[in-house]
Amino acid sequence: MPVATTARFETRLFIANEFVDAADGSTFPTVNPATGELLAQVAEAKAADVDRAVAAARAAFEGGDWRTMSARDRGRLLYRLADLIEREIDEIARIETLDNGKPIFESRQIDLPEAISILRYYAGWADKWQGEVIPVAGPFLNYTLREPTGVVAAIVPWNFPIVIAMWKIAPALACGNTVILKPAEETPLSTLRLAALAREAGFPPGVWNVVPGYGEVTGAALVRHPGVDKIAFTGSTETGRIIMREAAATLKNVQLELGGKSPNIIFADADPEAAVRGAAVGIFYGKGEVCSAGSRLLVQRSIHDVFLEKLVERAKKTVPGDPLDPKTRLGALVSERQMQRVLGYVDTGKREGATLLCGGARVGERGYYVSATVFDRVQPDMTIAQEEIFGPVLATLTFEDEEEAIAIANRTMYGLAAGIWTRDVKKAHRVARAIQAGTVWINTFNRYDPASPFGGTKQSGFGRDLGMHALNEYTQVKSVWVDLS
Ligand code: NAD
C-alpha cells in the first residue's frame, strides 16, 4: 500500500482554533515505525508556545462563549465531533497506524470506534452531572455546585494516541473545562487531525488546544505553568513521579495513570481454549505496548506443560506484519528506541535464567518488528517479572494453589489490572477481591467500555479515567449556604 503523503497531515500547533507554527519555528520528526521512514516534521511547542496555549485556554475558560454555553450545548458539540470523526474514520485510523505502527485492524475496528463512543458517552453526561441539596442542621438551605476545574493539561502516551486523549478530553469538556493536549512526541499526527474536526464541530477558540513536543520541554512547561489548574497524565511511572514533584510548586490537581505489570492467572479448572486465547491476546494485542497488558502469566503447575505448548503454538502463528494490511494482528513497535528496549529485556531474561520458548528477536531489517515472545521458568523477582517491558514479551511463572497465585500476583510495585481464568465462581470472586489492581477481568482480558472506570492502585497511579468516576476528576464541589431564618 502506498504511504499517505505528508500533505494529508496537519503538522502545526493548534491554539485558539488556529494552526500555527512554533514561535521559534522549531520542528521535530515523526517516523513511520513500519518502515523507519520520516512521516512528517511537526511543530515543536516550547515555553513561549505553551504560554500562548495557556492564555487561550484561560481566556476561553474565564469568559466568552464557552463559559456561558449551557451544559446541554456542550454535549451537542461532543456529539457533533463524534459524528465528524465517524465521517473520517478511515483516514484517521490510517494516520494512527502510520504514526504508531499498530495494525489497521486495531485502529479502524477498535480504537476509533472506542474514541467515538467515549465522546458520545460523555456528551450524554454533560447536562446530567448535577449538585445536590444537603439536609444540614438549622434554618439553612445548603446545596452543592459542580464546577469545572479550569484549564486542564492532558499529557498522553504514544500507545493509544486518540483513545487516551479522549479519556481526558471528553469528560473535561463535558464538565466545562478547557483543554491543552500534549500528545506523545512519537505520535502527534492523529490528535492534530482531530483538532481540525473539533474546530469544524464548533468548539469556541481556546477550548481545545494541541501542543506537540517533547516531554521534558513541552510537557514540563505545562506542568510548571501557573495558568494550568490540572494535569491529567497517562504514561510511565517514572514520568508520573517527576510530574507529581514538579506540580507541587503550583499545587496543581494531578491525576496519574501509570504503568503496569499485570498478572494473568490461569487456574487448572479454566476453559483451556479461552484461557490460551486470553493469555495470547493479553500480551500480543497492541504489540504488548498496552498499560494493562497481561505481561505476567501465572499458570497453575498441574496444567503448565499442556497450556504452554498450546500458547507457544499460538504465539508462533502471531507473526508481525505490515500494519496497513487488514489481516495483520501484530504490528511494528512504536520506535527504534522502544524496539531496542524490548530486545534488551529479552537479553536480561535469558541472562537471569528464564527459558525462552519462542520469539525474542527482531524480524526483518526495515521497520521495528519484534516476534511474539514467551519466556518460561520466570521467578517472581527476576527483572522481566518486575519491570514493565511494553512489548510482545510474556513472562510465565508457575504456582501451586490459590494462595500462592495471589501472593505472586501482588508481588510488584504496580497495581493496574489483572486477569483470572477459572470455572469456579467462588474462587474467581475471592481472588478478584484479593488482587491489588484497579481492574480485574474474570474469564476475559483487556475489556474496556466508556462507562466502566479505569485506573491504578499502588504505583500504577491514582484517579480514574472513564465512567461517571472521571466526572469527579474534572469538577470541584462548591458548597453554598443560604440563611432562611
Ligand atoms: P512517558 O511517561 O515517557 O510519556 C508519556 C507522556 O509524558 C508523553 O507525552 C511525554 O512526552 C510526556 N513526558 C515525558 N516526560 C515528561 C516530563 N518530564 N514532564 C511532562 N511530561 C513528560 O510514557 P510513554 O513511553 O509515552 O508511554 C508508555 C507508558 O505509559 C507505559 O509505562 C505505560 O504503562 C503507560 N500507560 C499507562 C496507561 C494507564 O492508563 N495506566 C495507559 C497507557 C500507557
Short mmCIF file of C-alpha atoms and ligand atoms in Angstrom, two decimals:
data_model
loop_
_atom_site.label_atom_id
_atom_site.label_comp_id
_atom_site.label_asym_id
_atom_site.label_seq_id
_atom_site.Cartn_x
_atom_site.Cartn_y
_atom_site.Cartn_z
CA MET A 1 0.00 0.00 0.00
CA PRO A 2 1.29 3.49 -0.76
CA VAL A 3 2.23 5.63 2.23
CA ALA A 4 -0.02 8.66 2.63
CA THR A 5 1.59 11.89 1.51
CA THR A 6 2.61 14.37 4.17
CA ALA A 7 0.17 16.83 2.62
CA ARG A 8 -2.61 14.88 4.36
CA PHE A 9 -1.10 15.53 7.77
CA GLU A 10 -1.66 18.58 9.89
CA THR A 11 1.70 19.31 11.49
CA ARG A 12 1.35 22.66 13.23
CA LEU A 13 0.36 23.58 16.77
CA PHE A 14 -3.34 24.15 17.32
CA ILE A 15 -4.00 27.19 19.52
CA ALA A 16 -7.24 29.21 19.76
CA ASN A 17 -8.69 27.36 16.75
CA GLU A 18 -5.74 28.25 14.50
CA PHE A 19 -2.97 26.04 13.19
CA VAL A 20 0.25 27.93 13.83
CA ASP A 21 4.00 27.36 13.63
CA ALA A 22 6.07 27.29 16.79
CA ALA A 23 7.19 30.80 17.78
CA ASP A 24 10.82 29.97 17.06
CA GLY A 25 9.98 27.79 14.06
CA SER A 26 11.23 24.57 15.72
CA THR A 27 10.10 21.22 14.42
CA PHE A 28 10.74 17.59 15.28
CA PRO A 29 10.45 14.44 13.16
CA THR A 30 7.83 11.74 13.46
CA VAL A 31 8.61 8.41 11.86
CA ASN A 32 6.60 5.53 10.41
CA PRO A 33 7.72 2.59 12.59
CA ALA A 34 6.70 0.11 9.91
CA THR A 35 9.44 1.42 7.62
CA GLY A 36 11.64 3.70 9.70
CA GLU A 37 10.92 6.49 7.21
CA LEU A 38 10.10 10.07 8.08
CA LEU A 39 6.38 10.76 8.02
CA ALA A 40 6.46 14.46 8.80
CA GLN A 41 8.24 17.30 10.56
CA VAL A 42 5.92 18.56 13.28
CA ALA A 43 5.98 21.97 15.00
CA GLU A 44 7.58 21.72 18.42
CA ALA A 45 5.94 23.77 21.17
CA LYS A 46 8.38 25.44 23.54
CA ALA A 47 7.71 27.56 26.62
CA ALA A 48 6.56 30.60 24.59
CA ASP A 49 4.04 28.44 22.68
CA VAL A 50 2.80 26.85 25.87
CA ASP A 51 2.27 30.37 27.24
CA ARG A 52 0.12 31.17 24.21
CA ALA A 53 -1.89 27.99 24.54
CA VAL A 54 -2.45 28.56 28.25
CA ALA A 55 -3.50 32.17 27.62
CA ALA A 56 -6.01 30.95 25.00
CA ALA A 57 -7.35 28.21 27.27
CA ARG A 58 -7.63 30.59 30.24
CA ALA A 59 -9.42 33.23 28.19
CA ALA A 60 -11.88 30.62 26.94
CA PHE A 61 -12.40 29.28 30.44
CA GLU A 62 -12.89 32.64 32.13
CA GLY A 63 -15.07 34.41 29.60
CA GLY A 64 -16.76 34.15 26.25
CA ASP A 65 -18.98 31.60 24.58
CA TRP A 66 -17.75 28.51 26.40
CA ARG A 67 -18.31 29.98 29.85
CA THR A 68 -21.91 30.89 29.07
CA MET A 69 -22.75 27.84 26.97
CA SER A 70 -25.33 25.53 28.52
CA ALA A 71 -24.19 22.09 29.57
CA ARG A 72 -26.60 20.60 27.02
CA ASP A 73 -24.99 22.58 24.21
CA ARG A 74 -21.56 21.40 25.31
CA GLY A 75 -22.91 17.89 24.97
CA ARG A 76 -24.17 18.69 21.47
CA LEU A 77 -20.69 19.77 20.42
CA LEU A 78 -19.26 16.49 21.66
CA TYR A 79 -21.92 14.56 19.75
CA ARG A 80 -21.13 16.56 16.63
CA LEU A 81 -17.43 15.85 16.95
CA ALA A 82 -18.17 12.13 17.30
CA ASP A 83 -20.14 12.32 14.02
CA LEU A 84 -17.29 14.11 12.27
CA ILE A 85 -14.76 11.51 13.40
CA GLU A 86 -17.09 8.82 12.12
CA ARG A 87 -17.19 10.61 8.77
CA GLU A 88 -13.38 10.48 8.54
CA ILE A 89 -12.79 7.28 10.43
CA ASP A 90 -10.84 5.53 7.65
CA GLU A 91 -8.44 8.40 7.17
CA ILE A 92 -7.82 8.98 10.88
CA ALA A 93 -7.33 5.27 11.54
CA ARG A 94 -4.77 5.24 8.76
CA ILE A 95 -2.90 8.18 10.29
CA GLU A 96 -2.90 6.42 13.67
CA THR A 97 -1.47 3.25 12.14
CA LEU A 98 1.17 5.13 10.12
CA ASP A 99 2.37 7.04 13.18
CA ASN A 100 2.15 4.26 15.80
CA GLY A 101 2.70 1.04 13.85
CA LYS A 102 -0.41 -0.65 15.25
CA PRO A 103 -2.39 -2.88 12.90
CA ILE A 104 -5.04 -1.04 10.89
CA PHE A 105 -7.45 -3.66 12.25
CA GLU A 106 -6.90 -2.21 15.73
CA SER A 107 -7.01 1.46 14.70
CA ARG A 108 -10.06 1.12 12.46
CA GLN A 109 -12.09 -1.53 14.28
CA ILE A 110 -11.19 -0.88 17.91
CA ASP A 111 -9.50 2.46 18.73
CA LEU A 112 -11.51 4.84 16.58
CA PRO A 113 -14.91 3.29 17.40
CA GLU A 114 -13.91 3.44 21.07
CA ALA A 115 -12.93 7.10 20.83
CA ILE A 116 -16.27 7.87 19.19
CA SER A 117 -18.23 6.03 21.84
CA ILE A 118 -16.29 7.79 24.63
CA LEU A 119 -17.27 11.13 23.13
CA ARG A 120 -20.92 10.10 22.91
CA TYR A 121 -20.89 8.71 26.43
CA TYR A 122 -19.64 12.00 27.93
CA ALA A 123 -21.82 14.06 25.59
CA GLY A 124 -24.73 12.38 27.33
CA TRP A 125 -23.32 13.23 30.76
CA ALA A 126 -22.79 16.93 30.06
CA ASP A 127 -26.20 18.01 31.38
CA LYS A 128 -26.59 15.27 33.98
CA TRP A 129 -23.69 15.85 36.34
CA GLN A 130 -25.54 17.82 38.97
CA GLY A 131 -25.20 19.05 42.51
CA GLU A 132 -27.33 18.12 45.49
CA VAL A 133 -29.34 19.70 48.29
CA ILE A 134 -27.99 18.67 51.69
CA PRO A 135 -30.16 18.43 54.84
CA VAL A 136 -27.93 20.50 57.17
CA ALA A 137 -28.97 21.46 60.73
CA GLY A 138 -30.60 24.83 61.33
CA PRO A 139 -32.58 27.25 59.19
CA PHE A 140 -30.35 26.97 56.19
CA LEU A 141 -30.51 25.85 52.63
CA ASN A 142 -27.29 24.11 51.67
CA TYR A 143 -26.60 22.94 48.16
CA THR A 144 -23.62 21.99 46.04
CA LEU A 145 -22.50 23.18 42.64
CA ARG A 146 -20.24 21.08 40.47
CA GLU A 147 -17.86 23.46 38.83
CA PRO A 148 -15.22 22.73 36.19
CA THR A 149 -11.65 22.54 37.48
CA GLY A 150 -10.30 25.03 34.94
CA VAL A 151 -7.54 24.70 32.39
CA VAL A 152 -6.63 21.03 32.03
CA ALA A 153 -3.32 19.91 30.52
CA ALA A 154 -3.74 16.38 29.17
CA ILE A 155 -0.35 14.72 28.70
CA VAL A 156 -0.70 11.39 26.95
CA PRO A 157 1.47 8.48 25.73
CA TRP A 158 2.00 7.06 22.26
CA ASN A 159 0.36 3.66 22.62
CA PHE A 160 -3.26 4.77 22.18
CA PRO A 161 -2.87 8.35 20.96
CA ILE A 162 -6.51 9.08 20.19
CA VAL A 163 -8.22 6.81 22.70
CA ILE A 164 -6.29 8.06 25.73
CA ALA A 165 -6.64 11.68 24.59
CA MET A 166 -10.41 11.06 24.52
CA TRP A 167 -10.30 9.55 28.03
CA LYS A 168 -9.24 13.01 29.20
CA ILE A 169 -10.72 15.49 26.74
CA ALA A 170 -14.27 14.13 26.56
CA PRO A 171 -15.07 14.29 30.31
CA ALA A 172 -13.07 17.50 30.74
CA LEU A 173 -15.09 19.30 28.07
CA ALA A 174 -18.39 17.76 29.12
CA CYS A 175 -17.79 19.35 32.54
CA GLY A 176 -16.93 22.78 31.09
CA ASN A 177 -13.14 22.81 31.37
CA THR A 178 -10.78 23.92 28.62
CA VAL A 179 -8.00 21.61 27.46
CA ILE A 180 -4.44 21.73 26.23
CA LEU A 181 -3.42 18.36 24.83
CA LYS A 182 0.25 17.34 24.73
CA PRO A 183 0.44 14.25 22.52
CA ALA A 184 3.48 11.99 22.78
CA GLU A 185 6.38 13.05 20.57
CA GLU A 186 6.24 9.66 18.79
CA THR A 187 2.59 10.06 17.73
CA PRO A 188 1.41 13.66 17.31
CA LEU A 189 -0.42 13.33 13.98
CA SER A 190 -3.83 11.82 14.73
CA THR A 191 -4.79 14.24 17.51
CA LEU A 192 -3.78 17.22 15.34
CA ARG A 193 -6.21 15.92 12.76
CA LEU A 194 -8.85 15.70 15.45
CA ALA A 195 -8.25 19.34 16.36
CA ALA A 196 -9.35 20.39 12.87
CA LEU A 197 -12.56 18.42 13.38
CA ALA A 198 -13.10 19.99 16.81
CA ARG A 199 -12.99 23.41 15.16
CA GLU A 200 -15.42 22.24 12.49
CA ALA A 201 -17.72 20.87 15.19
CA GLY A 202 -17.92 24.39 16.63
CA PHE A 203 -15.86 24.39 19.82
CA PRO A 204 -15.07 28.05 20.57
CA PRO A 205 -11.42 29.22 20.23
CA GLY A 206 -9.19 28.23 23.14
CA VAL A 207 -11.38 25.37 24.39
CA TRP A 208 -9.31 22.73 22.64
CA ASN A 209 -5.58 23.25 22.02
CA VAL A 210 -2.86 20.84 20.92
CA VAL A 211 0.83 21.43 21.60
CA PRO A 212 3.06 18.65 20.25
CA GLY A 213 6.61 18.46 21.54
CA TYR A 214 8.97 16.63 23.85
CA GLY A 215 8.09 15.69 27.40
CA GLU A 216 10.98 17.44 29.10
CA VAL A 217 10.24 20.65 27.16
CA THR A 218 6.57 20.99 26.27
CA GLY A 219 5.23 18.65 28.95
CA ALA A 220 7.41 20.16 31.65
CA ALA A 221 6.34 23.70 30.66
CA LEU A 222 2.69 22.71 31.09
CA VAL A 223 3.33 21.05 34.43
CA ARG A 224 5.10 24.15 35.78
CA HIS A 225 2.74 26.72 34.30
CA PRO A 226 0.79 28.67 36.93
CA GLY A 227 -2.08 29.11 34.47
CA VAL A 228 -2.77 25.35 34.30
CA ASP A 229 -5.12 24.03 37.00
CA LYS A 230 -4.92 20.31 36.44
CA ILE A 231 -2.59 17.73 34.90
CA ALA A 232 -4.34 14.66 33.55
CA PHE A 233 -1.46 12.33 32.80
CA THR A 234 -1.10 8.87 31.34
CA GLY A 235 2.38 7.49 30.89
CA SER A 236 5.18 5.77 32.71
CA THR A 237 5.52 5.58 36.48
CA GLU A 238 8.91 7.27 36.19
CA THR A 239 7.44 10.33 34.44
CA GLY A 240 4.50 10.30 36.86
CA ARG A 241 6.92 10.78 39.74
CA ILE A 242 8.56 13.75 38.01
CA ILE A 243 5.19 15.32 37.25
CA MET A 244 3.95 14.96 40.80
CA ARG A 245 7.12 16.57 42.13
CA GLU A 246 7.08 19.43 39.61
CA ALA A 247 3.38 20.10 40.04
CA ALA A 248 3.86 20.57 43.77
CA ALA A 249 5.31 24.06 43.24
CA THR A 250 1.95 25.34 41.97
CA LEU A 251 -0.12 22.75 43.88
CA LYS A 252 -1.87 21.50 40.80
CA ASN A 253 -4.58 18.92 40.80
CA VAL A 254 -2.76 15.86 39.41
CA GLN A 255 -4.24 12.64 38.09
CA LEU A 256 -1.82 9.88 37.18
CA GLU A 257 -2.50 6.75 35.11
CA LEU A 258 0.81 4.94 35.06
CA GLY A 259 2.47 1.69 34.15
CA GLY A 260 1.60 -1.89 34.98
CA LYS A 261 2.88 -5.44 35.19
CA SER A 262 -0.48 -7.10 35.22
CA PRO A 263 -0.85 -10.77 36.23
CA ASN A 264 -2.99 -13.03 34.07
CA ILE A 265 -3.76 -16.02 36.32
CA ILE A 266 -4.69 -19.36 34.76
CA PHE A 267 -6.18 -21.88 37.19
CA ALA A 268 -6.24 -25.56 36.28
CA ASP A 269 -10.05 -25.53 36.03
CA ALA A 270 -10.13 -22.78 33.37
CA ASP A 271 -11.70 -23.30 29.96
CA PRO A 272 -8.42 -24.21 28.21
CA GLU A 273 -9.15 -22.74 24.80
CA ALA A 274 -10.50 -19.47 26.14
CA ALA A 275 -7.59 -19.15 28.58
CA VAL A 276 -4.93 -19.76 25.91
CA ARG A 277 -6.61 -17.16 23.71
CA GLY A 278 -6.85 -14.78 26.69
CA ALA A 279 -3.20 -15.24 27.58
CA ALA A 280 -2.08 -14.61 23.99
CA VAL A 281 -4.34 -11.64 23.33
CA GLY A 282 -3.46 -10.31 26.78
CA ILE A 283 0.16 -9.83 25.76
CA PHE A 284 0.21 -9.64 21.96
CA TYR A 285 -2.73 -7.26 21.42
CA GLY A 286 -1.40 -3.76 20.79
CA LYS A 287 2.10 -5.29 20.38
CA GLY A 288 2.17 -5.58 24.15
CA GLU A 289 2.52 -1.79 24.25
CA VAL A 290 -0.55 -1.70 26.45
CA CYS A 291 -0.52 -0.42 30.02
CA SER A 292 -2.82 -3.24 31.10
CA ALA A 293 -1.03 -5.98 29.11
CA GLY A 294 -1.17 -9.34 30.87
CA SER A 295 2.61 -9.44 30.86
CA ARG A 296 2.98 -11.85 33.80
CA LEU A 297 1.32 -15.15 33.06
CA LEU A 298 0.71 -17.19 36.20
CA VAL A 299 -0.10 -20.83 35.35
CA GLN A 300 -1.12 -23.49 37.85
CA ARG A 301 1.51 -26.19 37.95
CA SER A 302 -0.79 -29.14 37.11
CA ILE A 303 -1.64 -27.73 33.64
CA HIS A 304 1.62 -25.94 32.96
CA ASP A 305 3.07 -28.17 30.23
CA VAL A 306 -0.09 -28.59 28.15
CA PHE A 307 -1.01 -24.93 28.49
CA LEU A 308 2.42 -23.64 27.46
CA GLU A 309 2.51 -25.97 24.48
CA LYS A 310 -0.76 -24.55 23.15
CA LEU A 311 0.25 -20.99 23.94
CA VAL A 312 3.58 -21.27 22.13
CA GLU A 313 1.82 -22.80 19.13
CA ARG A 314 -0.43 -19.77 19.04
CA ALA A 315 2.43 -17.30 19.60
CA LYS A 316 4.36 -18.78 16.67
CA LYS A 317 1.36 -18.10 14.43
CA THR A 318 1.21 -14.47 15.60
CA VAL A 319 3.70 -13.17 13.08
CA PRO A 320 4.39 -9.45 12.82
CA GLY A 321 3.40 -7.88 9.53
CA ASP A 322 2.64 -4.70 7.62
CA PRO A 323 0.35 -2.67 9.90
CA LEU A 324 -1.65 -1.43 6.91
CA ASP A 325 -2.59 -4.99 5.92
CA PRO A 326 -6.07 -5.64 7.36
CA LYS A 327 -5.06 -9.21 8.22
CA THR A 328 -2.10 -8.17 10.41
CA ARG A 329 -2.55 -8.74 14.14
CA LEU A 330 0.96 -7.83 15.34
CA GLY A 331 2.34 -4.55 14.07
CA ALA A 332 5.61 -2.65 14.43
CA LEU A 333 6.83 -1.34 17.79
CA VAL A 334 6.49 2.40 18.01
CA SER A 335 10.15 3.35 17.62
CA GLU A 336 13.64 2.01 17.23
CA ARG A 337 14.29 3.04 20.84
CA GLN A 338 11.33 1.00 22.07
CA MET A 339 12.43 -1.99 19.99
CA GLN A 340 15.93 -1.82 21.48
CA ARG A 341 14.46 -1.52 24.96
CA VAL A 342 12.30 -4.61 24.43
CA LEU A 343 15.19 -6.62 22.97
CA GLY A 344 17.32 -5.52 25.92
CA TYR A 345 14.75 -7.08 28.27
CA VAL A 346 14.87 -10.29 26.23
CA ASP A 347 18.63 -10.42 26.84
CA THR A 348 18.13 -9.73 30.53
CA GLY A 349 15.57 -12.52 30.77
CA LYS A 350 17.97 -15.01 29.22
CA ARG A 351 20.86 -13.80 31.37
CA GLU A 352 18.84 -14.13 34.57
CA GLY A 353 17.99 -17.74 33.74
CA ALA A 354 14.48 -17.70 32.28
CA THR A 355 13.78 -20.12 29.42
CA LEU A 356 12.98 -18.57 26.06
CA LEU A 357 10.29 -20.74 24.43
CA CYS A 358 9.74 -18.67 21.29
CA GLY A 359 10.40 -15.31 19.67
CA GLY A 360 12.80 -12.90 21.27
CA ALA A 361 14.23 -11.37 18.11
CA ARG A 362 13.84 -8.54 15.66
CA VAL A 363 12.00 -9.52 12.48
CA GLY A 364 13.39 -8.09 9.23
CA GLU A 365 15.77 -5.20 8.90
CA ARG A 366 13.34 -2.49 7.93
CA GLY A 367 10.85 -1.23 10.50
CA TYR A 368 10.73 -2.10 14.18
CA TYR A 369 9.21 -5.57 14.38
CA VAL A 370 9.74 -7.99 17.27
CA SER A 371 8.44 -11.57 17.23
CA ALA A 372 5.85 -12.79 19.74
CA THR A 373 7.97 -13.86 22.69
CA VAL A 374 7.25 -16.31 25.52
CA PHE A 375 9.53 -16.88 28.48
CA ASP A 376 9.03 -19.79 30.87
CA ARG A 377 10.53 -20.60 34.28
CA VAL A 378 10.49 -16.97 35.31
CA GLN A 379 11.00 -16.35 39.02
CA PRO A 380 8.94 -13.61 40.74
CA ASP A 381 11.94 -11.39 41.46
CA MET A 382 13.55 -11.54 38.02
CA THR A 383 13.72 -8.26 36.13
CA ILE A 384 11.31 -9.48 33.43
CA ALA A 385 8.76 -10.33 36.13
CA GLN A 386 9.03 -6.93 37.81
CA GLU A 387 9.68 -4.27 35.18
CA GLU A 388 7.29 -3.11 32.51
CA ILE A 389 8.70 -4.23 29.16
CA PHE A 390 5.97 -2.70 26.99
CA GLY A 391 6.38 -5.10 24.11
CA PRO A 392 5.18 -8.55 22.97
CA VAL A 393 7.14 -10.37 25.67
CA LEU A 394 5.41 -12.69 28.11
CA ALA A 395 6.94 -13.84 31.42
CA THR A 396 5.47 -17.15 32.63
CA LEU A 397 5.51 -18.05 36.34
CA THR A 398 4.11 -21.17 37.96
CA PHE A 399 2.04 -21.51 41.15
CA GLU A 400 0.70 -24.39 43.25
CA ASP A 401 -2.52 -23.04 44.72
CA GLU A 402 -4.77 -20.01 45.10
CA GLU A 403 -2.80 -18.58 47.98
CA GLU A 404 0.46 -18.68 46.10
CA ALA A 405 -1.14 -17.23 42.97
CA ILE A 406 -2.36 -14.21 44.96
CA ALA A 407 1.00 -13.75 46.66
CA ILE A 408 2.89 -13.77 43.35
CA ALA A 409 0.29 -11.59 41.64
CA ASN A 410 0.63 -8.89 44.29
CA ARG A 411 4.41 -9.03 44.48
CA THR A 412 5.09 -5.95 42.33
CA MET A 413 5.02 -2.19 42.81
CA TYR A 414 2.27 -1.95 40.19
CA GLY A 415 -1.48 -2.41 40.60
CA LEU A 416 -3.16 -1.65 37.32
CA ALA A 417 -5.06 -4.72 36.11
CA ALA A 418 -5.31 -8.50 36.42
CA GLY A 419 -6.93 -11.47 34.72
CA ILE A 420 -8.37 -14.59 36.36
CA TRP A 421 -9.30 -17.71 34.41
CA THR A 422 -11.35 -20.34 36.26
CA ARG A 423 -14.75 -22.04 36.10
CA ASP A 424 -15.09 -21.84 39.88
CA VAL A 425 -17.31 -18.82 40.57
CA LYS A 426 -16.43 -18.55 44.24
CA LYS A 427 -12.71 -18.74 43.62
CA ALA A 428 -12.98 -16.14 40.85
CA HIS A 429 -14.60 -13.58 43.15
CA ARG A 430 -12.34 -14.42 46.09
CA VAL A 431 -9.24 -13.86 44.00
CA ALA A 432 -10.71 -10.71 42.39
CA ARG A 433 -11.02 -9.24 45.89
CA ALA A 434 -7.53 -10.25 46.92
CA ILE A 435 -5.71 -8.85 43.90
CA GLN A 436 -4.29 -5.35 44.26
CA ALA A 437 -5.39 -3.77 40.99
CA GLY A 438 -7.71 -1.10 39.63
CA THR A 439 -9.34 -3.54 37.19
CA VAL A 440 -9.87 -7.30 37.35
CA TRP A 441 -11.08 -9.30 34.37
CA ILE A 442 -12.59 -12.73 35.01
CA ASN A 443 -12.51 -15.11 32.03
CA THR A 444 -11.80 -12.21 29.72
CA PHE A 445 -8.99 -9.69 29.29
CA ASN A 446 -8.40 -6.12 28.06
CA ARG A 447 -12.12 -5.26 28.09
CA TYR A 448 -12.87 -1.56 28.11
CA ASP A 449 -16.06 0.43 27.97
CA PRO A 450 -16.59 4.19 28.28
CA ALA A 451 -18.93 3.54 31.21
CA SER A 452 -16.50 1.45 33.26
CA PRO A 453 -13.79 3.23 35.30
CA PHE A 454 -10.14 2.51 34.62
CA GLY A 455 -7.08 3.41 36.68
CA GLY A 456 -4.44 2.12 39.03
CA THR A 457 -3.55 1.40 42.61
CA LYS A 458 -0.07 1.32 44.20
CA GLN A 459 2.50 2.79 41.81
CA SER A 460 0.18 2.44 38.83
CA GLY A 461 -1.22 5.81 39.87
CA PHE A 462 -4.44 7.27 41.20
CA GLY A 463 -7.64 8.76 39.93
CA ARG A 464 -9.95 7.16 37.39
CA ASP A 465 -10.50 7.65 33.70
CA LEU A 466 -13.81 6.69 32.11
CA GLY A 467 -17.19 6.07 33.66
CA MET A 468 -19.01 8.55 35.83
CA HIS A 469 -15.94 8.42 38.10
CA ALA A 470 -13.98 10.58 35.67
CA LEU A 471 -16.53 13.36 36.08
CA ASN A 472 -15.31 13.78 39.65
CA GLU A 473 -11.79 14.26 38.34
CA TYR A 474 -12.77 17.26 36.23
CA THR A 475 -15.07 19.08 38.65
CA GLN A 476 -14.83 20.68 42.05
CA VAL A 477 -17.66 20.78 44.52
CA LYS A 478 -18.74 24.16 45.86
CA SER A 479 -20.97 24.20 48.93
CA VAL A 480 -23.42 27.12 49.05
CA TRP A 481 -25.21 28.18 52.26
CA VAL A 482 -28.35 30.32 52.43
CA ASP A 483 -29.77 31.66 55.70
CA LEU A 484 -33.53 31.08 55.66
CA SER A 485 -34.32 32.49 59.12
P1 NAD B 1 6.22 8.52 29.08
O1 NAD B 1 5.99 8.69 30.52
O2 NAD B 1 7.60 8.53 28.58
O3 NAD B 1 5.49 9.68 28.27
C1 NAD B 1 4.13 9.96 28.40
C2 NAD B 1 3.90 11.42 28.07
O4 NAD B 1 4.55 12.22 29.04
C3 NAD B 1 4.46 11.85 26.71
O5 NAD B 1 3.57 12.78 26.13
C4 NAD B 1 5.76 12.51 27.10
O6 NAD B 1 6.19 13.47 26.17
C5 NAD B 1 5.39 13.16 28.41
N1 NAD B 1 6.51 13.45 29.29
C6 NAD B 1 7.70 12.80 29.39
N2 NAD B 1 8.49 13.39 30.31
C7 NAD B 1 7.79 14.43 30.82
C8 NAD B 1 8.07 15.42 31.81
N3 NAD B 1 9.23 15.46 32.45
N4 NAD B 1 7.11 16.32 32.09
C9 NAD B 1 5.92 16.29 31.46
N5 NAD B 1 5.61 15.40 30.50
C10 NAD B 1 6.53 14.48 30.18
O7 NAD B 1 5.44 7.23 28.66
P2 NAD B 1 5.37 6.57 27.21
O8 NAD B 1 6.64 5.86 26.97
O9 NAD B 1 4.89 7.56 26.19
O10 NAD B 1 4.15 5.55 27.40
C11 NAD B 1 4.35 4.32 27.93
C12 NAD B 1 3.93 4.32 29.39
O11 NAD B 1 2.59 4.75 29.55
C13 NAD B 1 3.97 2.94 29.98
O12 NAD B 1 4.58 2.96 31.25
C14 NAD B 1 2.51 2.56 30.11
O13 NAD B 1 2.22 1.62 31.07
C15 NAD B 1 1.89 3.86 30.42
N6 NAD B 1 0.46 3.83 30.13
C16 NAD B 1 -0.43 3.82 31.18
C17 NAD B 1 -1.79 3.76 30.95
C18 NAD B 1 -2.77 3.76 32.09
O14 NAD B 1 -3.93 4.03 31.88
N7 NAD B 1 -2.34 3.49 33.31
C19 NAD B 1 -2.27 3.70 29.64
C20 NAD B 1 -1.34 3.69 28.59
C21 NAD B 1 0.02 3.77 28.85
#
